[in-house]
Coordinates of C-alpha atoms in Angstrom, one line a residue:
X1 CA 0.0 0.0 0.0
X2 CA 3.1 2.3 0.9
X3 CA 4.6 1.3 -2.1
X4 CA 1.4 1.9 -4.1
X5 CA 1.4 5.5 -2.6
X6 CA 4.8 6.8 -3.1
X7 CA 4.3 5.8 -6.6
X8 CA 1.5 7.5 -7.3
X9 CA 3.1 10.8 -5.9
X10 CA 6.5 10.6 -7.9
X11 CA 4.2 10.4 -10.9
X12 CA 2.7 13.5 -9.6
X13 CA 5.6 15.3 -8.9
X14 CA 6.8 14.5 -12.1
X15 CA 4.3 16.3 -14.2
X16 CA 4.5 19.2 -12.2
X17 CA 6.0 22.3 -14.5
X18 CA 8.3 24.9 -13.0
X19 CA 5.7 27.0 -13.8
X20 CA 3.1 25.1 -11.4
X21 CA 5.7 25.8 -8.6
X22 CA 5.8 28.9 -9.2
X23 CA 2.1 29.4 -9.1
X24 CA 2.5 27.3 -5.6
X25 CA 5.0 29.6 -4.2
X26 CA 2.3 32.5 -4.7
X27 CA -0.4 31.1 -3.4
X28 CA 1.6 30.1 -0.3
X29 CA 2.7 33.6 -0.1
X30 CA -0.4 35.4 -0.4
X31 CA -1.8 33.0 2.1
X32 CA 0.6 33.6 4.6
X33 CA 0.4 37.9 4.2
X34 CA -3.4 37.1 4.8
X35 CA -2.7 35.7 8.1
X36 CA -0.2 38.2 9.2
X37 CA -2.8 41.0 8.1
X38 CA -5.7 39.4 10.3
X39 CA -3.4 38.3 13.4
X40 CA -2.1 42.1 13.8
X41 CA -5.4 43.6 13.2
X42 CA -6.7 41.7 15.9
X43 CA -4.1 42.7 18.4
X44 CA -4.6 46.6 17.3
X45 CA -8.5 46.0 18.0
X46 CA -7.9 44.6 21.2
X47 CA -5.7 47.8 21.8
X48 CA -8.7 50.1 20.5
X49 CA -11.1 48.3 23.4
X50 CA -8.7 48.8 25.9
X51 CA -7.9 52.5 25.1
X52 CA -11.8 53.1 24.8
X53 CA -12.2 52.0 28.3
X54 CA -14.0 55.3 30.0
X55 CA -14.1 55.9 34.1
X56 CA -15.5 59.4 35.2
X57 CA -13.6 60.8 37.5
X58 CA -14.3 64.2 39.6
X59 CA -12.0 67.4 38.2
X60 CA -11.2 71.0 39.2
X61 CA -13.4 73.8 37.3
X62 CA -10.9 76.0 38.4
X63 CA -7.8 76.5 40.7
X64 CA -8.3 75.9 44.4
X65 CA -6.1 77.4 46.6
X66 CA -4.6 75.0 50.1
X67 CA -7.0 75.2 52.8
X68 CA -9.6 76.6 50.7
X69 CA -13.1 74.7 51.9
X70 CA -13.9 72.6 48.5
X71 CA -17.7 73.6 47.1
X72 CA -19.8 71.9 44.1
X73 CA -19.7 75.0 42.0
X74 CA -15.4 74.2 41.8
X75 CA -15.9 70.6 40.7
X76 CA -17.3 69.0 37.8
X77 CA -17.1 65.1 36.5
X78 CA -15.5 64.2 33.6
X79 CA -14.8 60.6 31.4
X80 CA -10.9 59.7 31.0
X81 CA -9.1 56.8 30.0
X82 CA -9.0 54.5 33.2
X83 CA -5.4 54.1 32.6
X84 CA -4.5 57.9 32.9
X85 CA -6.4 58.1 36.4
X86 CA -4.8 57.7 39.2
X87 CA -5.8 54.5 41.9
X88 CA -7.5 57.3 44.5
X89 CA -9.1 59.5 42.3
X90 CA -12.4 60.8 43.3
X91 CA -15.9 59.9 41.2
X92 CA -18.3 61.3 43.1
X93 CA -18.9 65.1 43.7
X94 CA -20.2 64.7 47.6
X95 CA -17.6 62.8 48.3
X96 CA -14.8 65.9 48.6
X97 CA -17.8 68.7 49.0
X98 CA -17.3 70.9 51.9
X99 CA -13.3 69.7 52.8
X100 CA -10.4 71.6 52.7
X101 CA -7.8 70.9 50.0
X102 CA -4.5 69.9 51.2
X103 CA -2.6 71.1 48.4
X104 CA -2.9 73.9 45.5
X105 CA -5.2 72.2 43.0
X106 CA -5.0 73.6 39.2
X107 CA -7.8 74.0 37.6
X108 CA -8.2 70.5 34.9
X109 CA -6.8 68.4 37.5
X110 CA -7.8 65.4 38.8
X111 CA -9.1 64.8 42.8
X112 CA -8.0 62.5 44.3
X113 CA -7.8 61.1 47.9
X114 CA -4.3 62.6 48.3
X115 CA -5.2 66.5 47.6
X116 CA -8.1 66.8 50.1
X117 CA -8.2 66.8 53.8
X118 CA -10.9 64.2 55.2
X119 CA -11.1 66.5 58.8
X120 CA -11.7 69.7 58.9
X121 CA -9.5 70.3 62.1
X122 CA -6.7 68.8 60.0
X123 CA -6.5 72.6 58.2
X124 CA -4.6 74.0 61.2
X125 CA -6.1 76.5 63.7
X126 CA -8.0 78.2 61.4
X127 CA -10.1 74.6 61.0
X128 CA -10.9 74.4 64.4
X129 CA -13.3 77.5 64.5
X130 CA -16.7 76.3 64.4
X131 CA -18.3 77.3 61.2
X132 CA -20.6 79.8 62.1
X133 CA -18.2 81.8 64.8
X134 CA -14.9 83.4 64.7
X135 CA -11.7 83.8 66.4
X136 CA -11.4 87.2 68.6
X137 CA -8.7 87.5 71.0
X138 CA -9.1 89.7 74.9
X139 CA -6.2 90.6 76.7
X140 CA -5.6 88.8 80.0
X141 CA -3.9 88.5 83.2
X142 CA -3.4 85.6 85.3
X143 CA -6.2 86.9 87.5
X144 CA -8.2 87.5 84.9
X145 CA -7.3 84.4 82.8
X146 CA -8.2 82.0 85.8
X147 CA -4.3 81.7 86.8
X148 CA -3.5 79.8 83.5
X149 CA -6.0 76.7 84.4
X150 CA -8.5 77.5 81.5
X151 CA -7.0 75.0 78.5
X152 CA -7.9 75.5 74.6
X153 CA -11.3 73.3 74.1
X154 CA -12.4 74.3 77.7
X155 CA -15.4 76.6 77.8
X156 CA -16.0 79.5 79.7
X157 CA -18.0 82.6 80.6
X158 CA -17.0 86.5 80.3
X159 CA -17.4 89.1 82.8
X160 CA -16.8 92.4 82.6
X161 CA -16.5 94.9 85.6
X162 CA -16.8 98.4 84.8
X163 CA -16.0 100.9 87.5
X164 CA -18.3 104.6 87.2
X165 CA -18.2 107.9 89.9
X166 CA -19.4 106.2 92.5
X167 CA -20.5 102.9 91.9
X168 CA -18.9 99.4 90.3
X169 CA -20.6 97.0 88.1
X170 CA -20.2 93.7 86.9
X171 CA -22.3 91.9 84.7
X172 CA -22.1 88.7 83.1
X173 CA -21.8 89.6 79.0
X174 CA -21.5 86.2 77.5
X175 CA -21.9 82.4 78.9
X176 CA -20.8 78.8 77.6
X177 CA -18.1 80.4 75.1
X178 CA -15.6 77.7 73.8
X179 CA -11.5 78.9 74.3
X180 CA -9.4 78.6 71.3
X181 CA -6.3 79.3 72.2
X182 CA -4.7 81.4 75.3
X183 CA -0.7 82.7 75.0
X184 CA 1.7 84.1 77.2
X185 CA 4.0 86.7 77.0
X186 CA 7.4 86.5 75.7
X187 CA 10.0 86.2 77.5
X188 CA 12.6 88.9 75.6
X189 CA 9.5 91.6 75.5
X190 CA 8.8 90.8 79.0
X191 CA 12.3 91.6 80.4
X192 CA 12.6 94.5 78.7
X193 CA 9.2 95.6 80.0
X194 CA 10.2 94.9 83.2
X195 CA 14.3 96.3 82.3
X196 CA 12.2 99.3 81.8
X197 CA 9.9 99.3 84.9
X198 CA 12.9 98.5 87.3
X199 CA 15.0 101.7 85.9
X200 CA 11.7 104.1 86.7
X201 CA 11.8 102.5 90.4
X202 CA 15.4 102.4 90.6
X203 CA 15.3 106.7 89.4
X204 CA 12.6 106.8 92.0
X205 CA 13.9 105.5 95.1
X206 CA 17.5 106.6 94.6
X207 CA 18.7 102.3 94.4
X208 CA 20.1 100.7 91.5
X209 CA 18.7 97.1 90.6
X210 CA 21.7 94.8 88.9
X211 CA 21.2 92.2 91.1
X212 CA 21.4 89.2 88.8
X213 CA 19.7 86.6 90.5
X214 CA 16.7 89.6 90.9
X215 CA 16.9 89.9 86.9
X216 CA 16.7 86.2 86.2
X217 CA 13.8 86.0 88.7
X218 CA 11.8 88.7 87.4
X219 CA 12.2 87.4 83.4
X220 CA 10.6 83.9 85.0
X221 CA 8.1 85.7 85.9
X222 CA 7.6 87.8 83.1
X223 CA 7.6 84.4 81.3
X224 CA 4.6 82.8 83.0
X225 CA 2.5 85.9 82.6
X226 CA -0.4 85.3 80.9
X227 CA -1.4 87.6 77.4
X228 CA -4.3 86.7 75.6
X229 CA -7.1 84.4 75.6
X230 CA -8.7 83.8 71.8
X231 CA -12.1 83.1 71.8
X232 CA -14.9 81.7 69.6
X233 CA -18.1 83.9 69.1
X234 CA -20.6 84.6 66.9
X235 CA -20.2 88.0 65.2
X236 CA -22.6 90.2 67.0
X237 CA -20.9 88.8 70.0
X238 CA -17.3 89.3 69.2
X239 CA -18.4 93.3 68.4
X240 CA -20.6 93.2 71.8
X241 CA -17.4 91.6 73.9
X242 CA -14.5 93.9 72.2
X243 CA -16.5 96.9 72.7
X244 CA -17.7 96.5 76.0
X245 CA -13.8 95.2 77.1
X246 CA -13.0 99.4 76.7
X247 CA -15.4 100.2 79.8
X248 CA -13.9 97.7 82.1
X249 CA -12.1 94.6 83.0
X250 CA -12.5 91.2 81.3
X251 CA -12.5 88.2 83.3
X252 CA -13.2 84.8 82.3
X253 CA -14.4 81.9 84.5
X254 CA -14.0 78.8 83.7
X255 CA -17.0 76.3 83.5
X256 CA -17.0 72.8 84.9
X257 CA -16.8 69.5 83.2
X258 CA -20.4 69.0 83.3
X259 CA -22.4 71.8 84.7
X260 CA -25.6 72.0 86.6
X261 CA -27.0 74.8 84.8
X262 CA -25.6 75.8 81.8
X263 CA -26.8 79.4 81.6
X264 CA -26.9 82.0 84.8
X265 CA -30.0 84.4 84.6
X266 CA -29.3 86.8 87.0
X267 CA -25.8 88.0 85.5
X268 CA -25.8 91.5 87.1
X269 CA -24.3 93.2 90.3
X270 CA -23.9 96.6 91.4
X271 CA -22.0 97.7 94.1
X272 CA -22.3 101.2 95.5
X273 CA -18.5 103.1 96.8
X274 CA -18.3 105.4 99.4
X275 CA -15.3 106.3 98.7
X276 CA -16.3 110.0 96.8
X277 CA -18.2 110.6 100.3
X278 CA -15.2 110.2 102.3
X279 CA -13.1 112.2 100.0
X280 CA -15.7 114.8 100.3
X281 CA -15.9 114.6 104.1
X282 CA -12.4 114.8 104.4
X283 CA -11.8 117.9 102.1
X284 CA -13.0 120.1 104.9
X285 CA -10.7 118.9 107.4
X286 CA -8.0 119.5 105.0
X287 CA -9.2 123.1 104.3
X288 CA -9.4 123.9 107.7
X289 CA -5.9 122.5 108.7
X290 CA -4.1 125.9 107.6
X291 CA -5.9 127.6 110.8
X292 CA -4.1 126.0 113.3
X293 CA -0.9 127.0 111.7
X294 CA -2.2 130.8 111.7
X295 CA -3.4 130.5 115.5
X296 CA 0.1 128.7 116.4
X297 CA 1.7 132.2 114.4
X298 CA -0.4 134.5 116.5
X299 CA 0.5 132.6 119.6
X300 CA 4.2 134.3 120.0
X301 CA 2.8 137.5 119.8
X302 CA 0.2 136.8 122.7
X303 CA 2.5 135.2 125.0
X304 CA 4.4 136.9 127.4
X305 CA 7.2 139.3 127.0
X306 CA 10.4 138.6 129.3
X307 CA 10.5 142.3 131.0
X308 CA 13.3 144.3 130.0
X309 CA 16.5 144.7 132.3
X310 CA 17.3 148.3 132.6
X311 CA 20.8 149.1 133.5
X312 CA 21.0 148.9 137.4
X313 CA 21.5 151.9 139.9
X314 CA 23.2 152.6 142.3
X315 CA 20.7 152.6 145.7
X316 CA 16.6 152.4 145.7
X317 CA 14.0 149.6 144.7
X318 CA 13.2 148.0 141.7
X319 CA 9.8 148.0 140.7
X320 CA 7.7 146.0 138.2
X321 CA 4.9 147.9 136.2
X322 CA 3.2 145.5 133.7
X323 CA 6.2 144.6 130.9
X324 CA 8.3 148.0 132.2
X325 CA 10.7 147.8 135.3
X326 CA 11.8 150.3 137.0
X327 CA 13.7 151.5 140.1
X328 CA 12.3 154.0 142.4
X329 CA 14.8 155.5 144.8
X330 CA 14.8 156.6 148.1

């Protein structure tokens, strides 16, 4: 049967011509180029499908500046290739709406997890203020700062004591107001402040202060001094606290953890001096005191003359008439 077959096909190749080879050779050809053709435009359409691939992703209408409190109107979505986009990139609108950007953000670009802040309190101080107060600082003392135990977060309440002609008041101006902040002075300003106060009392009492154990004290001191105490209020109540804080004293007590009442109704005291009426009593005392000093100046001339001592004679009596002496003889 093999034999059969091989014969059969050398007959075959026999009658082929050169020119039937050749004819073979191109049909080969063209058949291969076919197959290239459709096996490379089958990888470029699987490169078109991949490149077509659309994700919509959340972009800047315009540049936002750091800290700068993200709103809808500054955002818009868009459809990009997925592979230009990067892994944390926002697609949703509400999801970055009312946060801070971390970083300048160009207008085009895309936003992603990396360029906003998720907590507001993570934009620095200015984060911290509640939305609908604002930051106004009071000058303070450590009397009047509750000796340095009032801590930012705490809350507190604001009196003010105004002193008039003869009367002082104190009133109670706001209640449950949360503490921002609260500084101390610095030390370098504070020792020359106090450089300053000890050469006026050192001119004063005639004593020069170069004690340096005294100086380092006194610039401790100056140190721990209490400055300012920021506060968080409404508007109307900043105005209200700053302008009352010209008539009088601020002082700020602190509220408890959790207290009893949380506002005070009767927030008003006043307390009457008499110190104008004892000023006034003793005026007259004072405008008397020169009289005295004009009876003690009359005095010598009232009191009694030593009598004069005439020359003395020779013989007779000495007689005394009133302030005159004289001698009567015999």
């Amino acid at each position: 049967m093999a034999t059969k077959f091989s014969k059969v096909f050398k007959e075959a190749l026999e009658k082929i011509t050169y020119r039937h080879w050749i004819m073979l050779a191109g049909a080969a050809s063209i058949l291969l180029g076919v197959l290239v053709f459709f096996s490379l435009s089958g990888r470029e359409a699987v490169k078109e499908t991949e490149s077509v691939n659309m994700v919509h992703v959340v972009v800047a209408k315009q540049d936002i500046a750091p800290k700068t409190v993200i709103k809808e109107a500054m955002l818009e979505v868009r459809e990009m290739p997925a592979h230009l986009v990067p892994s944390d990139a926002v697609s949703s609108v509400m999801d970055v709406v009312n946060k801070p950007a971390k970083v300048q953000i160009m207008k085009d670009d895309v936003i992603s997890g990396r360029k906003v802040l998720s907590d507001m309190a993570m934009a620095g101080f200015t984060g911290s203020i509640p939305p609908e107060c604002r930051a106004v600082s009071i000058a303070v003392t450590d009397v009047t700062g509750v000796a340095g135990f009032a801590k930012p977060g705490d809350y507190v309440d604001v009196m003010i004591i105004a002193k008039g002609d003869n009367k002082m008041t104190g009133h109670i101006l706001l209640q449950d107001v949360q503490l921002m902040a609260i500084n101390k002075i610095v030390g370098q300003a504070a020792d020359s402040g106090s450089a300053d106060k000890s050469g006026s009392n050192s001119s004063q009492d005639g004593k020069s202060e170069k004690d340096g154990d005294g100086k380092s004290s006194s610039a401790s001191k100056a140190i721990e001094k209490l400055a300012t105490a920021t506060l968080a209020l409404a508007p109307a109540d900043a105005m209200k606290l700053v302008t009352e804080a010209q008539e009088g004293t601020v002082y700020l007590m602190l509220r408890p953890y959790k207290p009893r009442d949380k506002f005070v109704i009767d927030t008003k005291h006043v307390h009457y001096s008499t110190v104008k009426t004892a000023s006034a009593g003793s005026s007259s005392p004072k405008a008397a005191a020169p009289a005295p000093a004009a009876r003690s100046a009359v005095a010598p001339a009232a009191a009694p003359v030593a009598p004069a001592v005439s020359a003395p004679r020779s013989g007779g009596i000495e007689v005394v008439r009133g302030t005159s002496v004289s001698r009567e003889g015999f």
